[in-house]
Tab-separated table of C-alpha atoms in Angstrom:
chain	number	residue	atom	x	y	z
A	164	MET	CA	-51.657	32.271	18.020
A	165	ALA	CA	-50.524	28.878	19.336
A	166	PHE	CA	-52.434	25.617	19.039
A	167	ILE	CA	-55.631	25.618	21.122
A	168	PRO	CA	-56.307	22.168	22.647
A	169	TYR	CA	-59.826	20.903	23.315
A	170	SER	CA	-58.861	20.751	27.003
A	171	ARG	CA	-55.856	21.014	29.259
A	172	GLN	CA	-54.894	20.905	32.917
A	173	GLN	CA	-54.426	24.079	34.973
A	174	ILE	CA	-51.516	23.781	37.410
A	175	THR	CA	-50.755	26.661	39.769
A	176	GLU	CA	-47.802	27.462	41.992
A	177	ALA	CA	-49.919	26.356	44.941
A	178	ASP	CA	-50.373	22.949	43.285
A	179	ILE	CA	-46.629	22.657	42.722
A	180	ALA	CA	-45.920	23.653	46.312
A	181	ALA	CA	-48.360	21.022	47.615
A	182	VAL	CA	-46.663	18.270	45.627
A	183	THR	CA	-43.216	19.534	46.591
A	184	ARG	CA	-44.124	19.303	50.296
A	185	VAL	CA	-44.908	15.630	49.798
A	186	LEU	CA	-41.645	15.057	47.917
A	187	ARG	CA	-39.802	16.504	50.926
A	188	SER	CA	-41.813	14.457	53.418
A	189	ASP	CA	-41.298	10.946	54.755
A	190	TYR	CA	-44.178	9.413	52.787
A	191	LEU	CA	-44.647	9.334	49.023
A	192	THR	CA	-47.424	6.786	49.376
A	193	GLN	CA	-49.706	5.518	52.168
A	194	GLY	CA	-49.243	8.651	54.254
A	195	GLY	CA	-51.622	11.207	55.711
A	196	VAL	CA	-52.415	13.356	52.660
A	197	LEU	CA	-54.574	10.734	50.951
A	198	PRO	CA	-57.083	10.430	53.822
A	199	GLU	CA	-57.161	14.230	54.005
A	200	PHE	CA	-58.040	14.425	50.312
A	201	GLU	CA	-60.709	11.744	50.697
A	202	ALA	CA	-62.279	13.543	53.664
A	203	ALA	CA	-62.292	16.911	51.885
A	204	PHE	CA	-63.787	15.398	48.734
A	205	ALA	CA	-66.488	13.634	50.746
A	206	ALA	CA	-67.340	16.870	52.559
A	207	ARG	CA	-67.518	18.862	49.300
A	208	HIS	CA	-69.821	16.264	47.762
A	209	ALA	CA	-71.962	15.766	50.890
A	210	VAL	CA	-71.321	12.034	51.105
A	211	ALA	CA	-70.244	9.797	53.975
A	212	HIS	CA	-67.404	7.947	52.239
A	213	ALA	CA	-64.902	8.776	49.494
A	214	VAL	CA	-62.251	6.235	48.507
A	215	ALA	CA	-59.443	7.345	46.184
A	216	VAL	CA	-57.866	4.960	43.685
A	217	SER	CA	-55.294	5.012	40.892
A	218	ASN	CA	-57.668	5.984	38.068
A	219	ALA	CA	-61.370	6.136	37.247
A	220	THR	CA	-61.321	2.846	35.337
A	221	ALA	CA	-60.079	1.170	38.514
A	222	ALA	CA	-62.796	3.014	40.429
A	223	LEU	CA	-65.476	1.636	38.106
A	224	HIS	CA	-64.041	-1.877	38.326
A	225	LEU	CA	-63.769	-1.902	42.118
A	226	ALA	CA	-67.193	-0.313	42.549
A	227	CYS	CA	-68.721	-3.022	40.355
A	228	LEU	CA	-67.110	-5.696	42.534
A	229	ALA	CA	-68.192	-3.930	45.724
A	230	LEU	CA	-71.773	-3.867	44.395
A	231	GLY	CA	-71.708	-7.630	43.902
A	232	ILE	CA	-71.087	-7.826	40.160
A	233	GLY	CA	-69.470	-11.060	38.981
A	234	PRO	CA	-69.869	-13.940	36.518
A	235	GLY	CA	-73.499	-14.236	35.490
A	236	SER	CA	-74.356	-10.621	36.356
A	237	ARG	CA	-76.000	-8.327	33.825
A	238	VAL	CA	-74.861	-4.704	33.541
A	239	TRP	CA	-76.403	-1.971	31.385
A	240	THR	CA	-74.803	1.369	30.555
A	241	SER	CA	-74.860	4.189	28.008
A	242	PRO	CA	-73.313	3.701	24.557
A	243	ASN	CA	-72.310	7.380	24.585
A	244	SER	CA	-69.268	7.161	26.826
A	245	PHE	CA	-65.652	6.108	26.966
A	246	VAL	CA	-65.221	2.328	26.768
A	247	ALA	CA	-64.331	2.059	30.479
A	248	SER	CA	-68.006	2.532	31.406
A	249	ALA	CA	-68.719	-0.878	29.870
A	250	ASN	CA	-65.341	-2.600	30.209
A	251	CYS	CA	-65.560	-2.464	34.000
A	252	ALA	CA	-68.403	-4.976	33.957
A	253	LEU	CA	-66.542	-7.323	31.627
A	254	TYR	CA	-63.551	-7.269	34.000
A	255	CYS	CA	-65.891	-8.804	36.589
A	256	GLY	CA	-67.108	-11.549	34.245
A	257	ALA	CA	-70.518	-9.920	33.741
A	258	THR	CA	-72.363	-9.434	30.462
A	259	VAL	CA	-72.925	-5.922	29.110
A	260	ASP	CA	-75.807	-4.303	27.277
A	261	PHE	CA	-76.639	-0.688	26.490
A	262	VAL	CA	-79.563	1.696	26.822
A	263	ASP	CA	-79.949	4.347	24.138
A	264	ILE	CA	-79.518	8.031	24.937
A	265	ASP	CA	-81.849	11.007	25.191
A	266	PRO	CA	-81.139	13.129	22.082
A	267	HIS	CA	-81.420	16.365	24.093
A	268	THR	CA	-79.229	15.581	27.104
A	269	ARG	CA	-77.047	12.893	25.414
A	270	ASN	CA	-77.385	10.934	28.679
A	271	LEU	CA	-78.948	7.502	29.129
A	272	SER	CA	-82.633	7.869	28.245
A	273	LEU	CA	-85.031	7.364	31.135
A	274	GLN	CA	-87.810	6.437	28.695
A	275	SER	CA	-85.621	3.875	26.924
A	276	LEU	CA	-84.505	2.457	30.275
A	277	ALA	CA	-88.079	2.058	31.497
A	278	GLY	CA	-89.111	0.298	28.292
A	279	LYS	CA	-86.112	-2.010	28.313
A	280	LEU	CA	-86.682	-2.911	31.967
A	281	SER	CA	-90.308	-3.807	31.280
A	282	GLU	CA	-89.261	-6.138	28.469
A	283	ALA	CA	-86.392	-7.580	30.528
A	284	LYS	CA	-88.773	-8.411	33.370
A	285	ARG	CA	-91.045	-10.268	30.946
A	286	LEU	CA	-88.028	-12.289	29.753
A	287	ASP	CA	-86.630	-12.734	33.287
A	288	GLN	CA	-83.434	-10.943	32.204
A	289	LEU	CA	-83.349	-7.887	34.456
A	290	PRO	CA	-79.992	-6.180	35.045
A	291	ASP	CA	-78.120	-6.387	38.309
A	292	LEU	CA	-76.507	-2.981	37.773
A	293	VAL	CA	-77.129	0.094	35.625
A	294	ILE	CA	-74.293	2.566	35.044
A	295	PRO	CA	-75.681	5.952	33.899
A	296	VAL	CA	-73.033	8.351	32.588
A	297	ASP	CA	-73.118	12.099	33.325
A	298	PHE	CA	-71.990	12.987	29.822
A	299	ALA	CA	-69.980	16.225	29.506
A	300	GLY	CA	-70.730	16.957	33.180
A	301	LEU	CA	-74.553	17.077	33.009
A	302	PRO	CA	-76.096	14.824	35.680
A	303	CYS	CA	-78.484	12.072	34.603
A	304	ASP	CA	-82.105	11.683	35.733
A	305	LEU	CA	-80.894	10.090	38.942
A	306	ARG	CA	-84.024	10.344	41.108
A	307	ASP	CA	-86.206	8.556	38.575
A	308	MET	CA	-83.493	5.999	37.828
A	309	ARG	CA	-83.272	5.168	41.523
A	310	ALA	CA	-87.046	4.738	41.615
A	311	LEU	CA	-86.748	2.248	38.751
A	312	ALA	CA	-83.865	0.542	40.569
A	313	ASP	CA	-85.953	0.088	43.697
A	314	ARG	CA	-88.876	-1.180	41.621
A	315	TYR	CA	-86.906	-3.682	39.530
A	316	GLY	CA	-84.213	-4.638	42.028
A	317	PHE	CA	-80.975	-3.416	40.432
A	318	LYS	CA	-78.166	-1.212	41.750
A	319	VAL	CA	-77.110	2.166	40.307
A	320	LEU	CA	-73.447	3.047	39.805
A	321	GLU	CA	-73.237	6.633	38.599
A	322	ASP	CA	-70.322	7.326	36.268
A	323	ALA	CA	-69.635	10.958	37.161
A	324	SER	CA	-66.175	10.948	35.591
A	325	HIS	CA	-67.118	14.210	33.865
A	326	ALA	CA	-69.119	15.676	36.730
A	327	THR	CA	-66.931	16.547	39.725
A	328	GLY	CA	-68.695	19.399	41.497
A	329	ALA	CA	-71.898	19.232	39.438
A	330	SER	CA	-75.249	19.308	41.226
A	331	TYR	CA	-78.633	17.644	40.826
A	332	GLN	CA	-81.825	18.930	42.416
A	333	GLY	CA	-79.853	21.174	44.743
A	334	ALA	CA	-77.432	18.523	46.031
A	335	PRO	CA	-73.901	17.651	44.902
A	336	VAL	CA	-73.505	14.785	42.464
A	337	GLY	CA	-72.416	11.677	44.344
A	338	SER	CA	-74.447	12.441	47.452
A	339	ALA	CA	-77.796	10.812	46.700
A	340	HIS	CA	-79.773	8.343	44.557
A	341	ALA	CA	-76.883	6.199	43.273
A	342	HIS	CA	-75.600	3.318	45.400
A	343	ALA	CA	-72.088	4.478	44.476
A	344	THR	CA	-70.590	7.157	42.249
A	345	VAL	CA	-67.276	7.288	40.393
A	346	PHE	CA	-65.241	10.424	39.605
A	347	SER	CA	-62.200	10.865	37.355
A	348	PHE	CA	-59.123	13.013	37.987
A	349	HIS	CA	-57.454	12.496	34.602
A	350	ALA	CA	-55.328	15.409	33.386
A	351	VAL	CA	-58.135	17.036	31.361
A	352	LYS	CA	-60.918	16.543	33.904
A	353	ILE	CA	-62.511	19.153	36.195
A	354	LEU	CA	-59.754	18.693	38.754
A	355	THR	CA	-56.713	16.531	38.212
A	356	THR	CA	-54.323	14.266	40.070
A	357	ALA	CA	-52.637	13.471	36.691
A	358	GLU	CA	-54.360	10.078	36.852
A	359	GLY	CA	-56.751	9.119	39.595
A	360	GLY	CA	-60.292	8.280	40.563
A	361	MET	CA	-62.701	8.307	43.483
A	362	VAL	CA	-65.620	6.164	44.609
A	363	THR	CA	-68.206	7.878	46.798
A	364	THR	CA	-71.041	6.174	48.644
A	365	GLN	CA	-73.278	6.567	51.679
A	366	ASP	CA	-72.839	2.841	52.394
A	367	ALA	CA	-70.020	1.961	54.808
A	368	GLU	CA	-69.837	-1.651	53.611
A	369	ILE	CA	-69.381	-0.638	49.969
A	370	ALA	CA	-66.666	1.843	50.948
A	371	GLU	CA	-64.824	-0.723	53.049
A	372	ARG	CA	-64.935	-3.278	50.229
A	373	VAL	CA	-63.423	-0.748	47.792
A	374	ARG	CA	-60.693	0.093	50.326
A	375	SER	CA	-59.852	-3.587	50.644
A	376	LEU	CA	-59.883	-4.263	46.910
A	377	ARG	CA	-57.603	-1.312	46.113
A	378	ALA	CA	-54.870	-2.790	48.359
A	379	HIS	CA	-54.648	-6.467	47.393
A	380	GLY	CA	-57.507	-7.457	49.691
A	381	ILE	CA	-55.123	-7.067	52.625
A	382	THR	CA	-56.047	-5.875	56.107
A	383	ARG	CA	-54.213	-5.162	59.360
A	384	GLU	CA	-57.379	-4.204	61.269
A	385	ALA	CA	-57.673	-6.322	64.408
A	386	GLY	CA	-61.432	-6.643	64.133
A	387	GLN	CA	-61.159	-8.035	60.601
A	388	LEU	CA	-58.414	-10.625	61.140
A	389	THR	CA	-59.140	-14.335	60.855
A	390	ASN	CA	-56.299	-15.268	63.215
A	391	VAL	CA	-54.991	-13.696	66.399
A	392	SER	CA	-52.255	-11.208	65.499
A	393	PRO	CA	-48.810	-12.256	66.759
A	394	GLY	CA	-47.432	-8.716	66.422
A	395	ALA	CA	-47.497	-5.346	64.688
A	396	TRP	CA	-46.016	-6.812	61.501
A	397	TYR	CA	-48.993	-9.085	60.905
A	398	TYR	CA	-51.424	-8.716	57.994
A	399	GLU	CA	-53.843	-10.977	56.158
A	400	GLN	CA	-54.971	-11.186	52.548
A	401	GLN	CA	-58.646	-11.988	52.824
A	402	GLU	CA	-59.691	-11.708	49.173
A	403	LEU	CA	-58.110	-11.319	45.763
A	404	GLY	CA	-57.628	-7.573	45.397
A	405	PHE	CA	-55.531	-5.266	43.261
A	406	ASN	CA	-52.870	-2.602	43.566
A	407	HIS	CA	-55.018	0.436	42.805
A	408	ARG	CA	-53.791	2.827	45.493
A	409	MET	CA	-53.412	6.551	44.877
A	410	THR	CA	-50.042	8.053	45.839
A	411	GLU	CA	-49.484	10.927	48.244
A	412	LEU	CA	-48.242	13.022	45.312
A	413	GLN	CA	-51.515	12.584	43.469
A	414	ALA	CA	-53.560	13.219	46.593
A	415	ALA	CA	-51.661	16.432	47.341
A	416	LEU	CA	-52.340	17.730	43.834
A	417	GLY	CA	-56.015	16.757	44.075
A	418	LEU	CA	-56.438	18.364	47.491
A	419	SER	CA	-54.868	21.584	46.249
A	420	GLN	CA	-57.085	21.645	43.150
A	421	LEU	CA	-60.197	20.862	45.181
A	422	GLY	CA	-59.625	24.110	47.080
A	423	ARG	CA	-60.338	26.111	43.943
A	424	LEU	CA	-62.998	23.893	42.387
A	425	GLU	CA	-65.659	26.620	42.535
A	426	GLU	CA	-63.340	29.133	40.881
A	427	MET	CA	-62.506	26.777	38.017
A	428	GLN	CA	-66.144	25.867	37.516
A	429	ALA	CA	-67.177	29.509	37.451
A	430	GLN	CA	-64.659	30.035	34.646
A	431	ARG	CA	-66.073	27.066	32.735
A	432	GLU	CA	-69.630	28.320	33.224
A	433	ALA	CA	-68.732	31.798	31.945
A	434	LEU	CA	-67.063	30.348	28.866
A	435	THR	CA	-70.000	28.074	28.064
A	436	GLN	CA	-72.493	30.917	28.401
A	437	ARG	CA	-70.332	32.944	26.012
A	438	TYR	CA	-70.257	30.011	23.569
A	439	ASP	CA	-74.055	29.826	23.790
A	440	ARG	CA	-74.351	33.479	22.773
A	441	LEU	CA	-71.718	33.396	20.027
A	442	LEU	CA	-73.004	30.195	18.427
A	443	ALA	CA	-76.742	30.902	18.687
A	444	ALA	CA	-77.211	31.753	14.997
A	445	LEU	CA	-75.080	28.932	13.583
A	446	PRO	CA	-76.489	25.625	12.225
A	447	VAL	CA	-75.579	23.649	15.343
A	448	HIS	CA	-77.348	22.154	18.355
A	449	LEU	CA	-75.953	23.453	21.646
A	450	PRO	CA	-75.570	21.459	24.875
A	451	ALA	CA	-78.631	21.109	27.078
A	452	ARG	CA	-79.244	23.268	30.149
A	453	LEU	CA	-81.827	22.003	32.655
A	454	ASP	CA	-83.336	23.932	35.559
A	455	ASP	CA	-82.961	21.153	38.148
A	456	ARG	CA	-79.241	20.451	37.651
A	457	THR	CA	-75.968	22.212	36.969
A	458	SER	CA	-73.302	20.801	34.706
A	459	SER	CA	-69.636	20.802	35.605
A	460	TRP	CA	-68.965	21.549	31.912
A	461	HIS	CA	-66.179	19.068	31.362
A	462	LEU	CA	-66.980	19.275	27.629
A	463	TYR	CA	-68.723	21.736	25.367
A	464	ALA	CA	-70.090	19.350	22.743
A	465	ILE	CA	-72.159	20.667	19.858
A	466	GLU	CA	-73.953	18.828	17.062
A	467	LEU	CA	-73.728	20.050	13.496
A	468	ASP	CA	-77.188	20.370	11.915
A	469	PRO	CA	-77.240	19.236	8.272
A	470	ASP	CA	-80.906	20.222	7.990
A	471	ARG	CA	-79.780	23.850	8.401
A	472	GLY	CA	-76.943	23.541	5.928
A	473	ALA	CA	-74.054	22.339	8.074
A	474	PRO	CA	-71.446	20.451	6.017
A	475	PRO	CA	-70.198	16.977	7.020
A	476	ARG	CA	-68.511	16.751	10.403
A	477	ALA	CA	-65.234	15.436	8.948
A	478	GLN	CA	-64.932	18.547	6.781
A	479	VAL	CA	-65.557	20.917	9.707
A	480	PHE	CA	-63.267	18.943	11.987
A	481	GLN	CA	-60.380	19.113	9.516
A	482	ALA	CA	-60.889	22.818	8.827
A	483	LEU	CA	-60.595	23.589	12.537
A	484	ARG	CA	-57.618	21.289	13.019
A	485	ASP	CA	-55.920	22.982	10.047
A	486	ALA	CA	-56.481	26.273	11.887
A	487	GLU	CA	-54.603	24.892	14.942
A	488	ILE	CA	-57.790	24.357	16.936
A	489	GLY	CA	-57.857	21.019	18.732
A	490	VAL	CA	-61.504	20.050	18.368
A	491	ASN	CA	-62.350	16.469	19.252
A	492	VAL	CA	-65.244	13.999	19.094
A	493	HIS	CA	-66.832	12.488	22.220
A	494	TYR	CA	-67.658	9.626	21.726
A	495	ILE	CA	-67.633	6.839	19.192
A	496	PRO	CA	-70.514	4.736	20.557
A	497	ILE	CA	-69.082	1.856	22.568
A	498	HIS	CA	-71.174	-0.792	20.810
A	499	LEU	CA	-69.599	0.169	17.457
A	500	GLN	CA	-66.069	-0.620	18.622
A	501	PRO	CA	-64.661	-3.785	16.952
A	502	TYR	CA	-64.384	-5.589	20.288
A	503	TYR	CA	-68.054	-4.998	21.101
A	504	ARG	CA	-69.156	-5.885	17.587
A	505	ARG	CA	-67.509	-9.265	18.159
A	506	LEU	CA	-69.766	-9.588	21.212
A	507	GLY	CA	-72.775	-9.290	18.917
A	508	PHE	CA	-73.592	-5.562	18.783
A	509	ASN	CA	-74.262	-3.919	15.416
A	510	ALA	CA	-74.811	-0.538	13.792
A	511	GLY	CA	-78.435	0.471	14.248
A	512	ASP	CA	-78.773	-1.064	17.712
A	513	PHE	CA	-78.834	2.322	19.480
A	514	PRO	CA	-79.881	4.888	16.867
A	515	ALA	CA	-79.992	7.998	19.066
A	516	ALA	CA	-76.387	7.496	20.165
A	517	GLU	CA	-75.346	6.850	16.578
A	518	ARG	CA	-77.133	9.967	15.302
A	519	TYR	CA	-75.477	12.079	17.958
A	520	TYR	CA	-72.034	10.671	17.144
A	521	ALA	CA	-72.479	11.344	13.420
A	522	HIS	CA	-72.639	15.096	14.024
A	523	ALA	CA	-70.841	15.619	17.356
A	524	LEU	CA	-67.931	18.013	17.824
A	525	SER	CA	-66.291	19.042	21.114
A	526	LEU	CA	-65.010	22.610	21.120
A	527	PRO	CA	-62.073	23.781	23.271
A	528	LEU	CA	-63.082	24.359	26.889
A	529	PHE	CA	-60.840	24.756	29.933
A	530	PRO	CA	-60.575	27.436	32.642
A	531	ALA	CA	-57.546	29.155	31.114
A	532	LEU	CA	-59.160	29.518	27.669
A	533	THR	CA	-59.046	33.225	26.829
A	534	GLU	CA	-61.766	35.227	25.109
A	535	LEU	CA	-59.316	35.871	22.267
A	536	GLN	CA	-58.830	32.124	21.824
A	537	GLN	CA	-62.561	31.510	22.083
A	538	ASN	CA	-63.199	34.199	19.461
A	539	LYS	CA	-60.830	32.380	17.118
A	540	VAL	CA	-62.635	29.086	17.695
A	541	VAL	CA	-66.003	30.649	16.912
A	542	ALA	CA	-64.729	32.567	13.882
A	543	ARG	CA	-63.107	29.489	12.362
A	544	LEU	CA	-66.180	27.377	13.101
A	545	ARG	CA	-68.443	29.976	11.462
A	546	GLN	CA	-66.125	29.994	8.450
A	547	ALA	CA	-66.128	26.192	8.238
A	548	LEU	CA	-69.919	26.071	8.392
A	549	THR	CA	-70.502	28.492	5.519
């Protein structure tokens, strides 16, 4: 049996045909497919505006800027994420801090956030922005976080890079509670454009600012021009933006994949339910399932339980890799990275995130994973744990 990766893209003939149509068209970038993809994504996620960009890191960066983050701003996020969830604030000149995670959901802890906000108010050091991360595809406690945001006066930027198509309290992620939401279309995400990202928001001003920033801060819109246009060639740069546009090729692939989002998620859900059954008796903690939200199941991350006899994670990891099973670890807590340690963070600062990391292991999960492959993963894991 060939190597089983922890994740992989699923490209169909329909996807290839969609990209090929663009290659044979007049526009490889800045054509009509991108707005079609944005409109379809917005409709699927029940939100007024969706703005596509070159990758999710760019989406986080531009969303921070659109939400007013700059030098002197304070931004808090989860330590259990990829570094981009924190780096985006530093790109804007802001300072970054973290809020520890809930051990059950592995998401930013609502209790820890409330306590930290109370202390920050006493010290007059409240955040301007909080970036909760929907880890592995499970939505955060968004309603209660928004209530805290309204109480303490900060904005919420939901990092739903793992959560395309997930739902919270009966509504699609990205549609409510957060001021803006970011999605990722990296190759191993729920749907892919190879690289790519999206910012969704109900706020027209935020959306327009992201559109401007992704294209150098340039506009041709008559109503936005400072000077009277002398002709159709005229444009103005009105702020310092970036080149973070998504190409027509990427948009065509994303639009094609969006059409079968429910099918791919049903396959992920079936595989995770099967994992739950097959792993129930092993000395591991399984991912959380909550009644008021549905995960997109970007990752199936377990925690080895040493109290029930599980050996060290490194030993289990290597045993599975030796068996040609591409397990992975998500994530090394951001504050433990050398760069962030130089900013003053230390081991022990966020103990729940550190405890989770010490025992975390992501098992292979992607729509094309077969039951035979999954059986091998479980058998080798059982062997490694005994």
